Amino acid sequence: MRHVLVSAALLLQGALAFPFTPAHPIARAESLRQIVSNLTSYLSPEAEVHYPNDTEWASLLIRGSSPRVYPDYSVVIEVASEADVQLTVQTAYDNGLPFLAISGAHGWTETLNRLPYGIQIRMRKLNTTTVDADGTTATIGGGSLQWETTRALFAENKQAVTGLCECVSIIGPLMGGGHSFLQGQHGFSLDNIVSARVVLANGTLVEASNTENPDLFWALRGAGHNFGIVTSFVVKAYDIASDWTVYSLIYTQDKLEQVLELVNQFENGTLDRPAKLITTGTLVRIPPLSDDPVLAYTVGYEGTLNETAPYAAPFLALEPLSTQLNTSVDFVELYTVTQNNLDAQACTRNNSITGSGVSLPSWKPTAIRTAYNIFANYTLDPRFSAAVILLENYGMDGVYAVDPNSTALAADERKNPIMTTPIIWYVGNDTDTRAAALSWVGKVKDALYIDDESPRHTYVNYAIGSESLQELYGWEEWRVAKLEGLKRAWDPYNAFAYYNPLV
Ligand SMILES: Cc1cc2nc3c(=O)[nH]c(=O)nc-3n(C[C@H](O)[C@H](O)[C@H](O)COP(=O)(O)OP(=O)(O)OC[C@H]3O[C@@H](n4cnc5c(N)ncnc54)[C@H](O)[C@@H]3O)c2cc1C
Ligand SMILES: *[C@@H]1O[C@H](CO)[C@@H](O)[C@H](O)[C@H]1NC(C)=O
Ligand SMILES: *[C@@H]1O[C@H](CO)[C@@H](O)[C@H](O)[C@H]1NC(C)=O
Ligand SMILES: *[C@@H]1O[C@H](CO)[C@@H](O)[C@H](O)[C@H]1NC(C)=O
Ligand SMILES: *[C@@H]1O[C@H](CO)[C@@H](O)[C@H](O)[C@H]1NC(C)=O
Ligand SMILES: *[C@@H]1O[C@H](CO)[C@@H](O)[C@H](O)[C@H]1NC(C)=O
Ligand SMILES: *[C@@H]1O[C@H](CO)[C@@H](O)[C@H](O)[C@H]1NC(C)=O
Ligand SMILES: *[C@@H]1O[C@H](CO)[C@@H](O)[C@H](O)[C@H]1NC(C)=O
Ligand SMILES: *[C@@H]1O[C@H](CO)[C@@H](O)[C@H](O)[C@H]1NC(C)=O
Ligand SMILES: *[C@@H]1O[C@H](CO)[C@@H](O)[C@H](O)[C@H]1NC(C)=O
Ligand SMILES: *[C@@H]1O[C@H](CO)[C@@H](O)[C@H](O)[C@H]1NC(C)=O
Ligand SMILES: *[C@@H]1O[C@H](CO)[C@@H](O)[C@H](O)[C@H]1NC(C)=O
C-alpha cells in the first residue's frame, strides 16, 4: 500500500498523483502469479484466466490496430460478472498492478502502448442486452459489441444510438462521443445514456446518472475512459419507425468540390437538411473503376424512396460514375449496405490502423483538393493502397439540441458538422512504415485545415495519441480544469491512464 501513502501526500499538496506505478516489482512474475492465483479462487466459475503460456495467448492480444498498438500484458482475466470486475480491480489496486479493460479491442490510440506488464480485463462475457419493462430504455453489458446489441434490440423492433461498425463495442465509442447515423435524430451515443454502473479504481462500485454521482456521470460522457470500468449501462431505446433508403454513389475525382459544396449547402441552411438524412463518404482507390482515387458517397434516409428522392436529387444531378440504390433496408441490413458490417475492411484485425480526426465547420475547396492530391500520391505506395480519407457528416440536429455544458464532451465536437479522418491500414510493424504512415496522417491533417482558422479539434476516439489535451478535450479552460478536478476525486492514483489520458 506504499503508493497510497505517497499519493495521499501529493494530494494534500493539491497536486495530481503520479501515474499508478506498481508498488511491487511486478516483473517478479512469481509474486504476480500468487496474487492472481488467490484472486482466481474468488472469481465466478465462468471467469477465465490466461497466461502467456496459453495457446490462445496470441489471439487474446490481437486488436484492430495491432501490432502497432500492442499493450504489454502479463495476464488476461476474462471476467464474467460485475463482482469479477470489482474483485480484479480491487486486487490490482491493493497490489499496485496496472490494468486495462478490453471490449471491442478497436481503440487505436498509441497511448495504449504505455500499459506496463498489466492485467487485461476482458469484458466480452458481459454482453447481455435487454429491453427494460416500459420499453423506453435498454440495459446493456459493458462488454457488448454493436452487432450483438443492434440485433437483440431489432428482434423487439427497437434501436439504440450506438456507433457504426458492428465489430466495435458500444461503451468504447459512447464514453468519447459516439458518432452514428442516428445522431441527427437523437444526438451522440453519449447523449442517450441514462445511467451507468461503474467500478472505480479502488474496486468500489457506484451508480452514475443525473441524480446519483452527477459529476462522475458528467465526466463519463466525454472522458469516460479516464474514470472507471462500466459493467452495465442503461440507454434510451426507440421504436423502429421505418426502413431506410440508401444511395451508394461513386464520383470521379473531378466532382469532389461540387459534391462537398453541396454538403455545405445542406449544413448552412441553403438546402433543407432533415434529421433523418445521412450524408457521408470516403476518398478511396477502387482500381477497376478509375486510375485515380474516387469519391464514394452515401446518401441515406430513414424513410421511403419517395421521401428520400428530394434530398438525393442534387447528388444524382452531379452525375456519379455509378449509382447503387437499396430500398426497404432494415436497421440490421443498413450496416451491410453501408459497409460497416463484421466483414467490412474497417472491422479487420491485426492491421495497424493509423489515423487522426479533423473536425471542421465546413468544407474548403482548396483544403480538400490539397488533401486529395497527397492521398493520391501516397496510395500509389502498395503498403498504403487501402488507405481512405473519411468524410463523415451524419447530421447534427440531435447533437445541437443538447447543452454543450451538460456533458464533458468538447464543445467543438457539438459545433462542427464535418469529421474528416485520414486512415491507413498496413500489415506489420516495421519502423519505416509506421513513420511513413504517421507522416502521411500529419500531412493530410495539415492540408484539411487550409483556410480554416479555428483551433484544431480531434474526436477523442479518432486520436492517435500525440494530440494536445485541448485538441481532444476542448479549448474551454474551465472544461479541462473541471475534468482534472474530477480526476483527482475519482481516480486519484491515475489507474485509468492509458486511453488519451487527462493526466
Ligand atoms: C472499425 C472501427 C469503426 C469505428 N466506428 C466508429 C463509429 O462509428 N463511431 C464512433 O464514434 N467511433 C467509431 N470508432 C472509434 C471507436 O469509438 C474507438 O476506436 C473505441 O475506442 C473502440 O472501442 P472498443 O471497445 O472497440 O475498443 P477497446 O480497445 O476495447 O476499448 C477502448 C478503450 O475503452 C476502454 N473500455 C473498453 N471497455 C470498457 C468498459 N466496459 N468500461 C470502461 N472502459 C472500457 C478500454 O480500456 C480502452 O481504453 C471506430 C473504430 C474502428 C476501429
Ligand atoms: C485473496 O483474495 C481475497 C479476495 O480478493 C482477498 O480478500 C484476500 O486478502 C487475498 N489474500 C491474499 C493473501 O492476498
Ligand atoms: C502456465 O503458467 C501458469 C502460471 O505460471 C501455470 O500455473 C501453468 O501451470 C502453466 N501452464 C502450462 C501448460 O505450462
Ligand atoms: C509495434 O510498434 C509499436 C511502436 O513502436 C510498439 O509500441 C509495439 O509494441 C510494437 N508491437 C509489437 C508486437 O512489437
Ligand atoms: C454474447 O457472447 C456469446 C459468446 O460469444 C454469444 O454466444 C452470445 O450470443 C452473445 N450475446 C448476445 C446478446 O449477443
Ligand atoms: C453555403 O455553402 C455554399 C457552398 O459552399 C456557399 O456557396 C454559400 O455561400 C453558403 N451559404 C451561407 C449562407 O453560408
Ligand atoms: C412515389 O412518387 C411517385 C411520383 O410522385 C408517385 O407516382 C408514387 O405513387 C409514389 N409512391 C408511393 C409509394 O408513394
Ligand atoms: C443492395 O443493392 C445491391 C445492388 O442492387 C444488391 O446487390 C444488394 O444485395 C443490396 N443489398 C441489400 C441488403 O439489399
Ligand atoms: C509522394 O509520396 C511519397 C511517399 O510514397 C513521398 O515521399 C513524397 O514526398 C510524396 N510527394 C508529395 C508531393 O507529397
Ligand atoms: C458553460 O459553462 C461556462 C463555465 O461555467 C460558462 O462560462 C458558459 O457561459 C456556459 N455556457 C453555456 C452555454 O451555458
Ligand atoms: C499479427 O501481425 C503480425 C505482424 O504482421 C504477425 O507477425 C502475427 O502473426 C499476426 N498475428 C495473428 C494472430 O495473425
Ligand atoms: C474508492 O474511491 C472513491 C473515489 O475516489 C472514494 O470516494 C472511496 O472512498 C474509495 N473507497 C475506499 C474503500 O477506499
Short mmCIF file of C-alpha atoms in Angstrom, two decimals, residues 1 21 124 126 198 224 333 362 366 405 426 455:
data_model
loop_
_atom_site.label_atom_id
_atom_site.label_comp_id
_atom_site.label_asym_id
_atom_site.label_seq_id
_atom_site.Cartn_x
_atom_site.Cartn_y
_atom_site.Cartn_z
CA MET A 1 0.00 0.00 0.00
CA THR A 21 3.16 2.94 -10.54
CA ARG A 124 -16.63 -9.64 -23.59
CA LEU A 126 -20.64 -9.14 -20.10
CA VAL A 198 -19.06 1.96 -12.69
CA GLY A 224 -15.17 8.19 -19.57
CA GLU A 333 -29.07 -4.64 -43.18
CA SER A 362 -17.49 23.48 -43.43
CA THR A 366 -8.55 24.25 -51.61
CA ASN A 405 -22.06 22.26 -20.83
CA TYR A 426 -0.95 -1.65 -43.11
CA PRO A 455 -8.22 25.83 -33.18
#
